[in-house]
Structures are given as structure tokens and as C-alpha cells.
Short mmCIF file of C-alpha atoms in Angstrom, two decimals:
data_model
loop_
_atom_site.label_atom_id
_atom_site.label_comp_id
_atom_site.label_asym_id
_atom_site.label_seq_id
_atom_site.Cartn_x
_atom_site.Cartn_y
_atom_site.Cartn_z
CA UNK K 50 -21.65 -2.61 13.67
CA UNK K 51 -21.05 -1.96 9.99
CA UNK K 52 -23.96 -2.04 7.62
CA UNK K 53 -23.58 -2.31 3.84
CA UNK K 54 -26.74 -1.56 1.85
CA UNK K 55 -27.18 -2.42 -1.82
CA UNK K 56 -23.49 -2.16 -2.60
CA UNK K 57 -22.86 -2.65 -6.32
CA UNK K 58 -19.53 -2.65 -8.10
CA UNK K 59 -18.75 -3.11 -11.77
CA UNK K 60 -15.36 -3.33 -13.39
CA UNK K 61 -15.33 -2.91 -17.16
CA UNK K 62 -19.05 -3.75 -17.31
CA UNK K 63 -18.47 -6.96 -15.36
CA UNK K 64 -20.60 -7.14 -12.22
CA UNK K 65 -18.29 -7.83 -9.26
CA UNK K 66 -20.80 -7.08 -6.48
CA UNK K 67 -24.54 -7.00 -7.08
CA UNK K 68 -26.78 -5.27 -4.57
CA UNK K 69 -24.88 -6.60 -1.56
CA UNK K 70 -26.54 -5.88 1.77
CA UNK K 71 -24.93 -7.20 4.93
CA UNK K 72 -25.09 -6.31 8.59
CA UNK K 73 -21.69 -7.07 10.10
CA UNK K 74 -21.30 -7.27 13.86
CA UNK K 75 -19.40 -9.25 16.49
CA UNK K 76 -16.86 -11.43 14.72
CA UNK K 77 -18.26 -11.66 11.24
CA UNK K 78 -17.13 -14.19 8.66
CA UNK K 79 -17.36 -13.41 4.98
CA UNK K 80 -17.04 -16.66 3.05
CA UNK K 81 -17.35 -17.68 -0.53
CA UNK K 82 -15.53 -19.33 -3.39
CA UNK K 83 -12.71 -17.58 -5.27
CA UNK K 84 -14.01 -14.68 -7.33
CA UNK K 85 -17.02 -14.18 -5.06
CA UNK K 86 -16.11 -10.51 -4.50
CA UNK K 87 -14.97 -10.80 -0.88
CA UNK K 88 -11.77 -8.80 -1.26
CA UNK K 89 -13.49 -6.16 -3.38
CA UNK K 90 -16.12 -5.74 -0.67
CA UNK K 91 -13.41 -5.51 2.02
CA UNK K 92 -11.56 -2.86 0.00
CA UNK K 93 -14.78 -0.90 -0.47
CA UNK K 94 -15.42 -1.01 3.28
CA UNK K 95 -11.82 0.08 3.92
CA UNK K 96 -12.27 3.08 1.59
CA UNK K 97 -9.62 1.86 -0.83
CA UNK K 98 -11.94 1.14 -3.74
CA UNK K 99 -14.97 3.14 -4.88
CA UNK K 100 -18.39 1.51 -5.23
CA UNK K 101 -20.78 2.27 -8.06
CA UNK K 102 -23.92 2.27 -5.93
CA UNK K 103 -24.84 1.68 -2.32
CA UNK K 104 -24.34 2.97 1.17
CA UNK K 105 -22.19 1.96 4.12
CA UNK K 106 -23.03 2.95 7.67
CA UNK K 107 -21.16 2.47 10.93
CA UNK K 108 -23.36 2.29 14.01
CA UNK K 109 -26.27 3.52 11.90
CA UNK K 110 -24.41 6.66 10.73
CA UNK K 111 -23.64 6.86 7.04
CA UNK K 112 -19.96 7.10 6.19
CA UNK K 113 -20.29 7.15 2.41
CA UNK K 114 -18.99 10.24 0.66
CA UNK K 115 -19.49 10.09 -3.08
CA UNK K 116 -18.46 6.62 -4.11
CA UNK K 117 -16.08 6.07 -1.22
CA UNK K 118 -16.38 4.93 2.36
CA UNK K 119 -14.68 7.66 4.38
CA UNK K 120 -14.06 6.21 7.80
CA UNK K 121 -10.33 5.63 7.83
CA UNK K 122 -10.05 6.55 11.51
CA UNK K 123 -12.76 4.02 12.48
CA UNK K 124 -11.89 1.14 10.18
CA UNK K 125 -8.59 -0.74 10.09
CA UNK K 126 -7.89 -3.02 7.13
CA UNK K 127 -5.25 -5.75 7.06
CA UNK K 128 -4.53 -6.98 3.54
CA UNK K 129 -3.67 -10.61 2.89
CA UNK K 130 0.02 -9.95 2.22
CA UNK K 131 0.88 -7.13 4.61
CA UNK K 132 4.46 -5.89 4.22
CA UNK K 133 5.97 -2.46 4.67
CA UNK K 134 9.50 -1.06 4.90
CA UNK K 135 11.48 -4.32 4.61
CA UNK K 136 14.81 -2.74 5.59
CA UNK K 137 13.90 -1.39 9.00
CA UNK K 138 12.92 -2.86 12.36
CA UNK K 139 9.41 -3.66 13.56
CA UNK K 140 9.51 -0.85 16.12
CA UNK K 141 10.73 1.75 13.62
CA UNK K 142 8.11 0.70 11.06
CA UNK K 143 5.30 0.93 13.61
CA UNK K 144 6.59 4.26 14.89
CA UNK K 145 6.67 5.70 11.38
CA UNK K 146 3.21 4.38 10.54
CA UNK K 147 1.95 6.04 13.73
CA UNK K 148 3.61 9.26 12.58
CA UNK K 149 1.87 8.96 9.21
CA UNK K 150 -1.40 8.58 11.09
CA UNK K 151 -0.74 12.05 12.45
CA UNK K 152 0.51 11.10 15.89
CA UNK K 153 2.96 13.98 16.19
CA UNK K 154 3.95 13.58 19.82
CA UNK K 155 6.94 11.25 20.18
CA UNK K 156 6.01 10.06 23.67
CA UNK K 157 2.41 9.32 22.67
CA UNK K 158 3.66 7.42 19.62
CA UNK K 159 6.09 5.29 21.60
CA UNK K 160 3.43 4.45 24.19
CA UNK K 161 0.89 3.48 21.51
CA UNK K 162 3.44 1.31 19.68
CA UNK K 163 4.58 -0.41 22.90
CA UNK K 164 0.97 -1.15 23.86
CA UNK K 165 0.15 -2.54 20.41
CA UNK K 166 3.27 -4.73 20.40
CA UNK K 167 2.23 -6.10 23.79
CA UNK K 168 -1.32 -6.83 22.58
CA UNK K 169 -0.23 -8.87 19.58
CA UNK K 170 2.53 -10.71 21.49
CA UNK K 171 5.40 -9.32 19.47
CA UNK K 172 7.57 -8.67 22.51
CA UNK K 173 11.15 -9.66 21.83
CA UNK K 174 10.78 -9.11 18.08
CA UNK K 175 10.80 -5.30 18.09
CA UNK K 176 14.37 -5.04 16.84
CA UNK K 177 13.97 -7.59 14.04
CA UNK K 178 13.90 -6.27 10.50
CA UNK K 179 10.55 -6.55 8.75
CA UNK K 180 12.12 -8.67 6.01
CA UNK K 181 13.26 -11.22 8.61
CA UNK K 182 9.72 -11.95 9.85
CA UNK K 183 7.54 -14.91 8.92
CA UNK K 184 4.15 -14.37 7.25
CA UNK K 185 2.30 -14.72 10.55
CA UNK K 186 4.60 -12.31 12.36
CA UNK K 187 4.22 -9.75 9.58
CA UNK K 188 0.45 -9.98 9.96
CA UNK K 189 0.88 -9.42 13.68
CA UNK K 190 2.84 -6.27 12.90
CA UNK K 191 -0.03 -5.30 10.59
CA UNK K 192 -2.51 -5.78 13.42
CA UNK K 193 -0.27 -3.85 15.82
CA UNK K 194 -0.26 -1.00 13.31
CA UNK K 195 -4.06 -1.06 13.16
CA UNK K 196 -4.30 -1.09 16.95
CA UNK K 197 -2.19 2.05 17.33
CA UNK K 198 -5.02 3.83 15.50
CA UNK K 199 -7.61 2.39 17.87
CA UNK K 200 -10.28 1.73 15.21
CA UNK K 201 -13.58 0.21 16.30
CA UNK K 202 -13.79 -2.07 13.25
CA UNK K 203 -11.06 -4.39 11.98
CA UNK K 204 -11.20 -5.95 8.53
CA UNK K 205 -8.99 -8.98 7.86
CA UNK K 206 -8.60 -10.33 4.35
CA UNK K 207 -7.73 -14.05 4.40
CA UNK K 208 -5.86 -13.65 7.70
CA UNK K 209 -4.73 -17.25 8.01
CA UNK K 210 -4.01 -18.04 4.36
CA UNK K 211 -0.52 -19.40 3.83
CA UNK K 212 0.26 -19.85 7.54
CA UNK K 213 1.49 -23.13 9.01
CA UNK K 214 -0.85 -24.97 11.38
CA UNK K 215 0.74 -23.73 14.62
CA UNK K 216 0.83 -20.16 13.44
CA UNK K 217 -2.75 -20.42 12.22
CA UNK K 218 -3.95 -21.59 15.62
CA UNK K 219 -2.04 -18.76 17.37
CA UNK K 220 -3.49 -16.28 14.93
CA UNK K 221 -7.02 -17.54 15.45
CA UNK K 222 -6.64 -17.06 19.21
CA UNK K 223 -5.36 -13.55 18.68
CA UNK K 224 -8.36 -12.69 16.48
CA UNK K 225 -10.73 -14.17 19.06
CA UNK K 226 -9.10 -12.04 21.74
CA UNK K 227 -9.43 -8.89 19.59
CA UNK K 228 -13.08 -9.72 18.98
CA UNK K 229 -13.89 -8.86 22.58
CA UNK K 230 -12.97 -5.21 21.96
CA UNK K 231 -13.64 -4.67 18.27
CA UNK K 232 -16.10 -5.51 15.53
CA UNK K 233 -14.15 -7.86 13.29
CA UNK K 234 -14.87 -8.83 9.69
CA UNK K 235 -12.88 -11.78 8.38
CA UNK K 236 -12.88 -12.75 4.75
CA UNK K 237 -11.82 -16.33 4.31
CA UNK K 238 -12.44 -19.49 2.40
CA UNK K 239 -11.13 -21.61 5.28
CA UNK K 240 -14.44 -22.66 6.86
CA UNK K 241 -12.62 -24.14 9.86
CA UNK K 242 -11.38 -20.67 10.86
CA UNK K 243 -14.82 -19.19 10.42
CA UNK K 244 -16.36 -21.96 12.55
CA UNK K 245 -13.85 -21.31 15.33
CA UNK K 246 -14.17 -17.54 15.33
CA UNK K 247 -17.37 -16.16 13.95
CA UNK K 248 -20.67 -15.35 15.55
CA UNK K 249 -22.28 -14.35 12.27
CA UNK K 250 -21.58 -15.39 8.70
CA UNK K 251 -22.25 -14.02 5.23
CA UNK K 252 -21.85 -16.20 2.16
CA UNK K 253 -21.04 -14.54 -1.16
CA UNK K 254 -20.98 -16.13 -4.57
CA UNK K 255 -20.40 -14.31 -7.85
CA UNK K 256 -21.01 -11.00 -6.14
CA UNK K 257 -24.35 -11.96 -4.61
CA UNK K 258 -25.29 -12.64 -1.02
CA UNK K 259 -26.51 -16.23 -0.72
CA UNK K 260 -26.81 -16.34 3.03
CA UNK K 261 -26.48 -14.23 6.16
CA UNK K 262 -27.03 -15.55 9.64
CA UNK K 263 -25.55 -17.40 12.59
CA UNK K 264 -23.33 -20.49 12.24
CA UNK K 265 -26.17 -22.73 13.49
CA UNK K 266 -28.52 -21.27 10.86
CA UNK K 267 -25.94 -22.00 8.19
CA UNK K 268 -25.53 -25.56 9.47
CA UNK K 269 -29.29 -26.06 9.38
CA UNK K 270 -29.27 -25.37 5.60
CA UNK K 271 -27.68 -28.81 5.19
CA UNK K 272 -30.10 -30.62 7.46
CA UNK K 273 -30.83 -34.08 6.07
CA UNK K 274 -28.10 -33.80 3.43
CA UNK K 275 -25.12 -35.23 5.34
CA UNK K 276 -24.45 -38.95 5.53
CA UNK K 277 -21.71 -40.92 7.15
CA UNK K 278 -20.38 -44.15 5.75
CA UNK K 279 -18.07 -46.53 7.52
CA UNK K 280 -16.10 -48.21 4.75
CA UNK K 281 -13.01 -50.32 4.13
CA UNK K 282 -10.04 -48.54 2.52
CA UNK K 283 -10.53 -50.45 -0.76
CA UNK K 284 -14.10 -49.07 -1.08
CA UNK K 285 -12.94 -45.49 -0.84
CA UNK K 286 -12.23 -44.90 -4.55
CA UNK K 287 -15.70 -46.08 -5.51
CA UNK K 288 -17.32 -43.85 -2.94
CA UNK K 289 -15.34 -40.79 -4.07
CA UNK K 290 -16.27 -41.53 -7.67
CA UNK K 291 -19.99 -41.72 -6.97
CA UNK K 292 -20.57 -39.37 -4.03
CA UNK K 293 -19.41 -35.99 -2.83
CA UNK K 294 -17.09 -36.84 0.05
CA UNK K 295 -16.45 -33.79 2.23
CA UNK K 296 -14.44 -35.34 5.04
CA UNK K 297 -12.55 -38.54 5.83
CA UNK K 298 -11.63 -39.81 9.28
CA UNK K 299 -9.62 -42.93 9.88
CA UNK K 300 -10.98 -44.84 12.88
CA UNK K 301 -10.31 -48.30 14.33
CA UNK K 302 -13.35 -49.81 12.62
CA UNK K 303 -12.52 -48.37 9.17
CA UNK K 304 -12.75 -45.08 7.30
CA UNK K 305 -15.58 -42.76 8.29
CA UNK K 306 -16.54 -40.78 5.22
CA UNK K 307 -18.90 -37.81 5.47
CA UNK K 308 -20.87 -37.44 2.28
CA UNK K 309 -22.89 -34.44 1.15
CA UNK K 310 -25.96 -35.76 -0.66
CA UNK K 311 -29.72 -35.42 -0.61
CA UNK K 312 -30.19 -39.18 -0.76
CA UNK K 313 -28.24 -41.67 1.26
CA UNK K 314 -27.16 -45.01 -0.15
CA UNK K 315 -26.96 -48.38 1.51
CA UNK K 316 -24.88 -48.48 4.65
CA UNK K 317 -24.98 -44.73 5.24
CA UNK K 318 -26.51 -43.03 8.23
CA UNK K 319 -27.80 -39.51 8.39
CA UNK K 320 -25.70 -37.27 10.68
CA UNK K 321 -25.89 -33.73 12.03
CA UNK K 322 -24.44 -31.21 9.58
CA UNK K 323 -21.32 -29.16 10.26
CA UNK K 324 -20.60 -25.64 9.10
CA UNK K 325 -18.84 -26.79 5.94
CA UNK K 326 -21.94 -28.81 4.99
CA UNK K 327 -24.17 -25.78 5.45
CA UNK K 328 -21.75 -23.72 3.36
CA UNK K 329 -21.77 -26.34 0.59
CA UNK K 330 -25.58 -26.56 0.69
CA UNK K 331 -25.88 -22.78 0.27
CA UNK K 332 -23.20 -22.45 -2.41
CA UNK K 333 -24.49 -25.43 -4.41
CA UNK K 334 -28.06 -24.25 -4.34
CA UNK K 335 -26.69 -20.96 -5.56
CA UNK K 336 -29.81 -18.86 -5.52
CA UNK K 337 -29.73 -15.56 -3.63
CA UNK K 338 -31.33 -15.25 -0.22
CA UNK L 1388 3.73 24.77 12.48
CA UNK L 1389 6.17 23.44 15.05
CA UNK L 1390 4.48 20.05 14.82
CA UNK L 1391 4.87 20.02 11.03
CA UNK L 1392 8.56 20.90 11.29
CA UNK L 1393 9.02 18.08 13.80
CA UNK L 1394 7.10 15.77 11.45
CA UNK L 1395 9.46 16.70 8.60
CA UNK L 1396 12.55 16.19 10.73
CA UNK L 1397 11.36 12.74 11.83
CA UNK L 1398 10.48 11.90 8.23
CA UNK L 1399 14.00 12.82 7.07
CA UNK L 1400 15.50 10.60 9.77
CA UNK L 1401 13.21 7.78 8.70
CA UNK L 1402 14.10 8.21 5.01
CA UNK L 1403 17.78 7.97 5.95
CA UNK L 1404 17.08 4.64 7.68
CA UNK L 1405 15.05 3.16 4.84
CA UNK L 1406 17.36 4.39 2.08
CA UNK L 1407 20.66 3.60 3.77
CA UNK L 1408 23.66 4.94 1.80
CA UNK L 1409 21.49 6.10 -1.11
CA UNK L 1410 20.18 8.91 1.10
CA UNK L 1411 23.60 10.58 0.97
CA UNK L 1412 23.91 10.66 -2.83
CA UNK L 1413 22.25 14.11 -3.30
CA UNK L 1414 24.31 15.70 -0.46
CA UNK L 1415 27.44 14.14 -1.98
CA UNK L 1416 26.54 15.64 -5.38
CA UNK L 1417 25.99 18.99 -3.70
CA UNK L 1418 29.41 18.89 -2.04
CA UNK L 1419 31.08 17.77 -5.27
CA UNK L 1420 29.39 20.58 -7.22
CA UNK L 1421 30.42 23.10 -4.59
CA UNK L 1422 34.04 21.93 -4.62
CA UNK L 1423 34.16 22.03 -8.42
CA UNK L 1424 32.73 25.56 -8.46
CA UNK L 1425 35.06 26.83 -5.74
CA UNK L 1426 38.31 25.07 -6.42
CA UNK L 1427 38.55 24.17 -10.12
CA UNK L 1428 40.00 27.26 -11.78
CA UNK L 1429 38.18 28.29 -14.93
CA UNK L 1430 38.57 31.26 -17.21
CA UNK L 1431 35.98 32.88 -19.43
CA UNK L 1432 34.24 31.49 -21.47
CA UNK L 1433 34.57 28.09 -19.76
CA UNK L 1434 33.24 29.46 -16.47
CA UNK L 1435 29.81 28.51 -17.86
CA UNK L 1436 30.84 24.86 -17.31
CA UNK L 1437 30.13 25.50 -13.64
CA UNK L 1438 26.54 26.39 -14.49
CA UNK L 1439 26.32 23.11 -16.38
CA UNK L 1440 27.67 21.38 -13.24
CA UNK L 1441 24.78 22.79 -11.19
CA UNK L 1442 22.29 21.69 -13.87
CA UNK L 1443 23.78 18.30 -14.62
CA UNK L 1444 25.32 17.17 -11.36
CA UNK L 1445 23.16 18.50 -8.52
CA UNK L 1446 19.67 19.37 -9.82
CA UNK L 1447 18.90 15.95 -11.41
CA UNK L 1448 19.00 14.47 -7.91
CA UNK L 1449 16.12 16.63 -6.67
CA UNK L 1450 13.69 13.71 -7.09
CA UNK L 1451 16.11 11.01 -5.92
CA UNK L 1452 14.90 10.65 -2.32
CA UNK L 1453 11.25 10.96 -3.33
CA UNK L 1454 11.66 8.05 -5.73
CA UNK L 1455 12.82 5.94 -2.80
CA UNK L 1456 10.19 7.38 -0.47
CA UNK L 1457 7.23 6.75 -2.81
CA UNK L 1458 8.87 3.55 -4.05
CA UNK L 1459 7.86 1.99 -0.71
CA UNK L 1460 4.27 2.07 -2.02
CA UNK L 1461 5.11 -0.45 -4.68
CA UNK L 1462 6.70 -3.05 -2.42
CA UNK L 1463 4.57 -6.21 -2.35
CA UNK L 1464 1.79 -5.88 0.19
CA UNK L 1465 2.48 -2.26 1.13
CA UNK L 1466 0.14 -0.34 -1.11
CA UNK L 1467 -3.15 -0.89 0.69
CA UNK L 1468 -1.56 0.09 4.00
CA UNK L 1469 0.45 3.08 2.83
CA UNK L 1470 -1.75 4.69 0.16
CA UNK L 1471 -4.19 6.36 2.61
CA UNK L 1472 -1.25 7.91 4.50
CA UNK L 1473 0.91 8.86 1.52
CA UNK L 1474 -2.17 10.40 -0.09
CA UNK L 1475 -2.49 12.59 3.00
CA UNK L 1476 1.19 13.59 3.27
CA UNK L 1477 2.27 13.71 -0.38
CA UNK L 1478 2.42 17.52 -0.47
CA UNK L 1479 4.46 17.72 2.71
CA UNK L 1480 6.92 15.21 1.25
CA UNK L 1481 7.18 17.25 -1.94
CA UNK L 1482 7.58 20.50 0.01
CA UNK L 1483 10.37 19.20 2.26
CA UNK L 1484 12.48 17.86 -0.62
CA UNK L 1485 11.77 20.89 -2.86
CA UNK L 1486 12.86 23.17 -0.04
CA UNK L 1487 16.11 21.27 0.56
CA UNK L 1488 17.02 21.20 -3.12
CA UNK L 1489 16.11 24.81 -3.78
CA UNK L 1490 18.27 25.72 -0.80
CA UNK L 1491 21.10 23.74 -2.41
CA UNK L 1492 20.57 25.61 -5.70
CA UNK L 1493 20.69 28.94 -3.86
CA UNK L 1494 23.96 28.00 -2.11
CA UNK L 1495 25.60 26.78 -5.33
CA UNK L 1496 24.43 29.86 -7.26
CA UNK L 1497 25.73 32.05 -4.42
CA UNK L 1498 29.09 30.30 -4.51
CA UNK L 1499 29.28 30.76 -8.29
CA UNK L 1500 28.47 34.46 -8.07
CA UNK L 1501 30.90 34.93 -5.18
CA UNK L 1502 33.67 33.37 -7.24
CA UNK L 1503 32.98 34.94 -10.66
CA UNK L 1504 31.01 38.06 -9.81
CA UNK L 1505 27.31 38.79 -9.44
CA UNK L 1506 26.88 39.52 -13.15
CA UNK L 1507 28.25 36.10 -14.12
CA UNK L 1508 24.85 34.48 -13.48
CA UNK L 1509 21.77 36.03 -14.98
CA UNK L 1510 18.28 36.16 -13.52
CA UNK L 1511 17.24 33.83 -16.34
CA UNK L 1512 19.70 31.24 -15.07
CA UNK L 1513 18.14 31.37 -11.61
CA UNK L 1514 14.62 30.98 -13.04
CA UNK L 1515 15.89 28.09 -15.12
CA UNK L 1516 17.47 26.40 -12.07
CA UNK L 1517 14.17 26.61 -10.18
CA UNK L 1518 12.18 25.23 -13.12
CA UNK L 1519 14.73 22.47 -13.65
CA UNK L 1520 14.62 21.51 -9.95
CA UNK L 1521 10.84 21.13 -10.04
CA UNK L 1522 11.02 19.41 -13.40
CA UNK L 1523 13.41 16.74 -12.09
CA UNK L 1524 11.48 16.37 -8.84
CA UNK L 1525 8.16 15.69 -10.57
CA UNK L 1526 9.63 13.91 -13.58
CA UNK L 1527 11.23 11.45 -11.12
CA UNK L 1528 8.05 10.86 -9.15
CA UNK L 1529 5.91 10.62 -12.29
CA UNK L 1530 8.34 8.05 -13.75
CA UNK L 1531 8.02 6.08 -10.53
CA UNK L 1532 4.23 6.09 -10.29
CA UNK L 1533 3.91 5.14 -13.95
CA UNK L 1534 6.49 2.34 -13.90
CA UNK L 1535 5.86 1.33 -10.24
CA UNK L 1536 9.53 0.39 -10.09
CA UNK L 1537 12.27 2.37 -8.35
CA UNK L 1538 15.10 0.99 -10.48
CA UNK L 1539 13.37 1.68 -13.79
CA UNK L 1540 12.51 5.23 -12.71
CA UNK L 1541 16.12 5.91 -11.64
CA UNK L 1542 17.44 4.42 -14.88
CA UNK L 1543 15.17 6.63 -17.01
CA UNK L 1544 16.39 9.77 -15.21
CA UNK L 1545 20.02 8.66 -15.30
CA UNK L 1546 20.10 7.80 -19.02
CA UNK L 1547 18.29 10.97 -20.03
CA UNK L 1548 20.55 13.23 -17.96
CA UNK L 1549 23.80 11.57 -18.94
CA UNK L 1550 22.93 11.66 -22.64
CA UNK L 1551 21.93 15.31 -22.49
CA UNK L 1552 24.84 16.56 -20.38
CA UNK L 1553 27.61 14.39 -21.81
CA UNK L 1554 26.73 15.38 -25.38
CA UNK L 1555 25.84 18.97 -24.41
CA UNK L 1556 22.40 18.48 -25.92
CA UNK L 1557 23.62 17.37 -29.36
CA UNK L 1558 22.61 13.70 -29.19
CA UNK L 1559 18.86 13.82 -28.70
CA UNK L 1560 16.74 15.71 -31.22
CA UNK L 1561 13.86 17.09 -29.13
CA UNK L 1562 13.78 20.42 -27.28
CA UNK L 1563 16.42 20.40 -24.59
CA UNK L 1564 15.84 21.27 -20.96
CA UNK L 1565 19.40 22.33 -20.15
CA UNK L 1566 21.15 25.61 -20.93
CA UNK L 1567 24.62 24.99 -22.27
CA UNK L 1568 25.30 28.64 -23.12
CA UNK L 1569 24.53 31.93 -21.36
CA UNK L 1570 20.80 32.54 -21.84
CA UNK L 1571 19.34 35.20 -24.08
CA UNK L 1572 15.65 36.16 -23.87
CA UNK L 1573 14.55 34.91 -27.27
CA UNK L 1574 11.79 32.61 -28.59
CA UNK L 1575 13.96 29.49 -28.14
CA UNK L 1576 14.43 30.21 -24.43
CA UNK L 1577 10.79 31.20 -23.96
CA UNK L 1578 9.75 27.90 -25.55
CA UNK L 1579 12.10 26.05 -23.23
CA UNK L 1580 10.62 27.74 -20.17
CA UNK L 1581 7.06 27.10 -21.36
CA UNK L 1582 7.87 23.47 -22.08
CA UNK L 1583 9.48 23.03 -18.66
CA UNK L 1584 6.52 24.64 -16.89
CA UNK L 1585 3.97 22.52 -18.73
CA UNK L 1586 6.01 19.37 -18.06
CA UNK L 1587 6.16 20.25 -14.35
CA UNK L 1588 2.38 20.62 -14.14
CA UNK L 1589 1.77 17.44 -16.10
CA UNK L 1590 4.24 15.39 -14.04
CA UNK L 1591 2.89 16.85 -10.77
CA UNK L 1592 -0.66 15.98 -11.83
CA UNK L 1593 0.35 12.42 -12.71
CA UNK L 1594 2.19 12.02 -9.40
CA UNK L 1595 -0.63 13.29 -7.20
CA UNK L 1596 -3.41 11.46 -9.03
CA UNK L 1597 -1.56 8.14 -9.21
CA UNK L 1598 -0.51 8.22 -5.56
CA UNK L 1599 -4.03 9.12 -4.46
CA UNK L 1600 -5.53 6.51 -6.73
CA UNK L 1601 -3.45 3.61 -5.45
CA UNK L 1602 -4.27 0.17 -6.80
CA UNK L 1603 -7.93 -0.17 -7.54
CA UNK L 1604 -7.96 -3.39 -9.44
CA UNK L 1605 -10.67 -5.78 -8.24
CA UNK L 1606 -9.82 -9.13 -6.70
#
């Protein structure tokens, strides 16, 4: 469990994070619109960026030294666009990263790298050059690198951004699998991924925490605000112009449009909210918890 | 200690893999300098040309491999992963390449003295070689961390060295770092040594701070 208390960060007098307090455990999803401060918070947790105020504790033990989180051996951070040593093979890159971690013994290094490659299903790609890998494969190498360090907490910044659908699904399964052994924090704006993976969610907007709780608690924030309309294709433009349509599904009897609104119109029926509705309800309302 | 030596050996092997042919440029310059010192016959006063060869042909490459090594930090997507490690090992990287290049300077100086006599190279020359080696090492890394671009850093070093050596210090107006004539302990030389020493400290400071700092821009 990683606990951030009153974390504040300013850059050139602009408030990036304001008094952020979150308790991250299980598979934790950090969501929010662009510019919410998700990546800054992840970098602070990873010890890459200093904070101005606040404390971070892992398993109730403070790991803040000065303005930095100093827990590199316990926290692994995968940036959005992981790429190292483009001219060498996956195995050589992982071996060298393990060496940089201080794993001096060659045999120990090789065993750790082989185990990590196995865990992230990179078998058969060990001899490929890093520059030849797809975005998803590179992120797998990034995870393999983190696993050689055996950290208890893994931080993933937008792990599925820019991946094709198949790769995204594979990646989600891999993260789910890792969640059984590690505390995972995922920053994402893809609510679908969060819904699939996370057991707890934090919503950030403009550097403030708007919500923290379970997915069902987030869904309940939109209770009574989601309507479904069954319409003909020619009515769609009118509906989009007048209502906030969050999802469209083409069925045999017409188009089923899910609308986020406090008041339903004629022909609409109130339906159970989904995670994206809860997210919208929280972000739109905008006030802090 | 044994573990550190093994670490350094593995790191050299890794640098050779990442750099490819570029890794062999400094050794090639060393061999070329050695051959020129040993086999190109020179008579006084042109024997000092061999000292210029050590200064202009071998020593400027003392930061070459470190530019490539630290240049990996500035590849897209590498910084956040590598900064915590490079921060930790930066001194070891500097020590291993300083050691190799100072060893090269010692061998070339030895070869020069063996060929032209011990008195042909003064103690001041040796001090100057050492200062120049550290100057190029840190000037190279500082250029890299400031420009964040391997090619620009290499170009800066290359243009500066070629202009200075090819024109024997007559082209550029500022205080020169090379010695194109046998040294004499006088204010000019003292100033040169002071300037080199201060530049080394400044460039070392920039290198260490920038590598430790990494990229701290918010996103």
C-alpha cells in the first residue's frame, strides 16, 4: 500500500497538485482529464520529481527524504514511452539494466532476466533489437526490467495508450496477472481499462482529488443521471446536438444511445450507470471530495 | 573491489555493443599517435609536433565514449528509466574512462621520451596533458548534458579542436588550451593552467548536476 498525504507541487507558481491525499492499494486507477496532474504525481511517487509539500509512505512507513520519495528499490515506474538502448537486443538491454541496478553476479543477473522475460511472455523475442519492437512489446520489456528488481509497487503511466486493440487486451491481462503479486497504480484516461483492471479508483482534476473509492462507488455518483434512448439513425444528429451522448450501440431495433443528463426527455428510460458515467458525474461536478 | 572491476569490464563490453564502430575511434587515435611518434622521423625543433599530436589527436577523444554512454539518457523514453541508475554510477563511468585515457597519455608520453630522451618532455607538459584530458572529458559531457544531443556535442568538440590545432592557436582570439611550444613557467602558462582547472571543475559540476537532475518538467 502506498499512501500520499497532502502532496503539493507548484511549477513556476502554477499549482500542479494541490494537497493530494490518496491511499493506493490493490490495482489502483488514477484517472482524470489531460493536465490533471496524473503524470506529475506518478513521477513524484517514483522519486523522479520533487514535491513542494507532503509525505509519501509505503506500508505505513514514510519514504520521503527532503522533497523526494526515496524508495527506488520498492517502487518500479514504467513511463508512457519506454525505450532504452535501441541498437542492442532485448536480452542485452535487460542484462545491462540489471547490472545498473547493482546485480553484480552474472549468473544471478541471467536468472533474473530469464524469469522476467518468462513472466511478461517475451520468450522468442530475446534476440530482437529494441528498435525492432512494437510499442506494446517495448512496454513488456519495461515491465520485465521492473520485475528483475522485484519491487512491491509498480507504477504504470498510460500503459495502454497508443496500443492497437489486440495488444491492449493482452496488456490488460498482463497487468491483471501482475496485480496478484504487486500493488499496481495505473494512470490512464481510458476508463475502459480502469473498469477492467482496478479495484480502487482516484479521480484527479486540475491537481485536486475529486473522488477516491471503489468502482461501484464511482458508478453510484451517476445514479439517476443516465438515460437510454432507442432512436432511428436520422434522429441521432438532433440528439447529439441537444444531449450529452456518452455511448452509441447499434441494435436490431435502432440505435441505443446512452445519455448523461439529470433530466430525461420523452422516450428515454433511466438505466444503471457505468463507470464512465460515474467518472463524468464526478468530473463535471468538479468540486473536491 | 573485485565486483567493481567486473562491473567496469562488463560496462566496457556493453559500451562496445551500443556504440558499434565508434567505440574504436579513441583506440585508433591512440595507435595512430603512437605510430606517428615512433616512426615519423623528426629533428629538433619540430620534435614538438609530436607533443601537439598527443594534445590534438589523442586527448580530445577522452570524452568520446562518455558522450555516447550518457547520450543514451536523451533517447526518447529512456530518461526516466536510466536517470536513477546513471545518477548512481556516473562517477564510476567517469573513473573508468579517465583511467583508460590517462593510461594512454602515459604510454604516449613514455614513447616520446624513449624516442627523444627523457629531457625532451618537461614536467609541465605532463601536468598539461592530465589537465587537458580531464578538460576534454568533462567539456564533452557538459556539452552533451546542456545540448541533450550527441551529434551537437561531438560537433562542438570537433570544430573547436580542429580550429585550434590546425591553426596552431592563431585563429581564435581567447586564451588557448593547447601548448604549441615548449612550456615555460610564466604568467601566461599559469593562467592557462588556472583556466583549465576552473573549466574542469565547472564542466564536472554541470555534468554531475544535470545527470542527477534528469528531466523534471511537469506533465
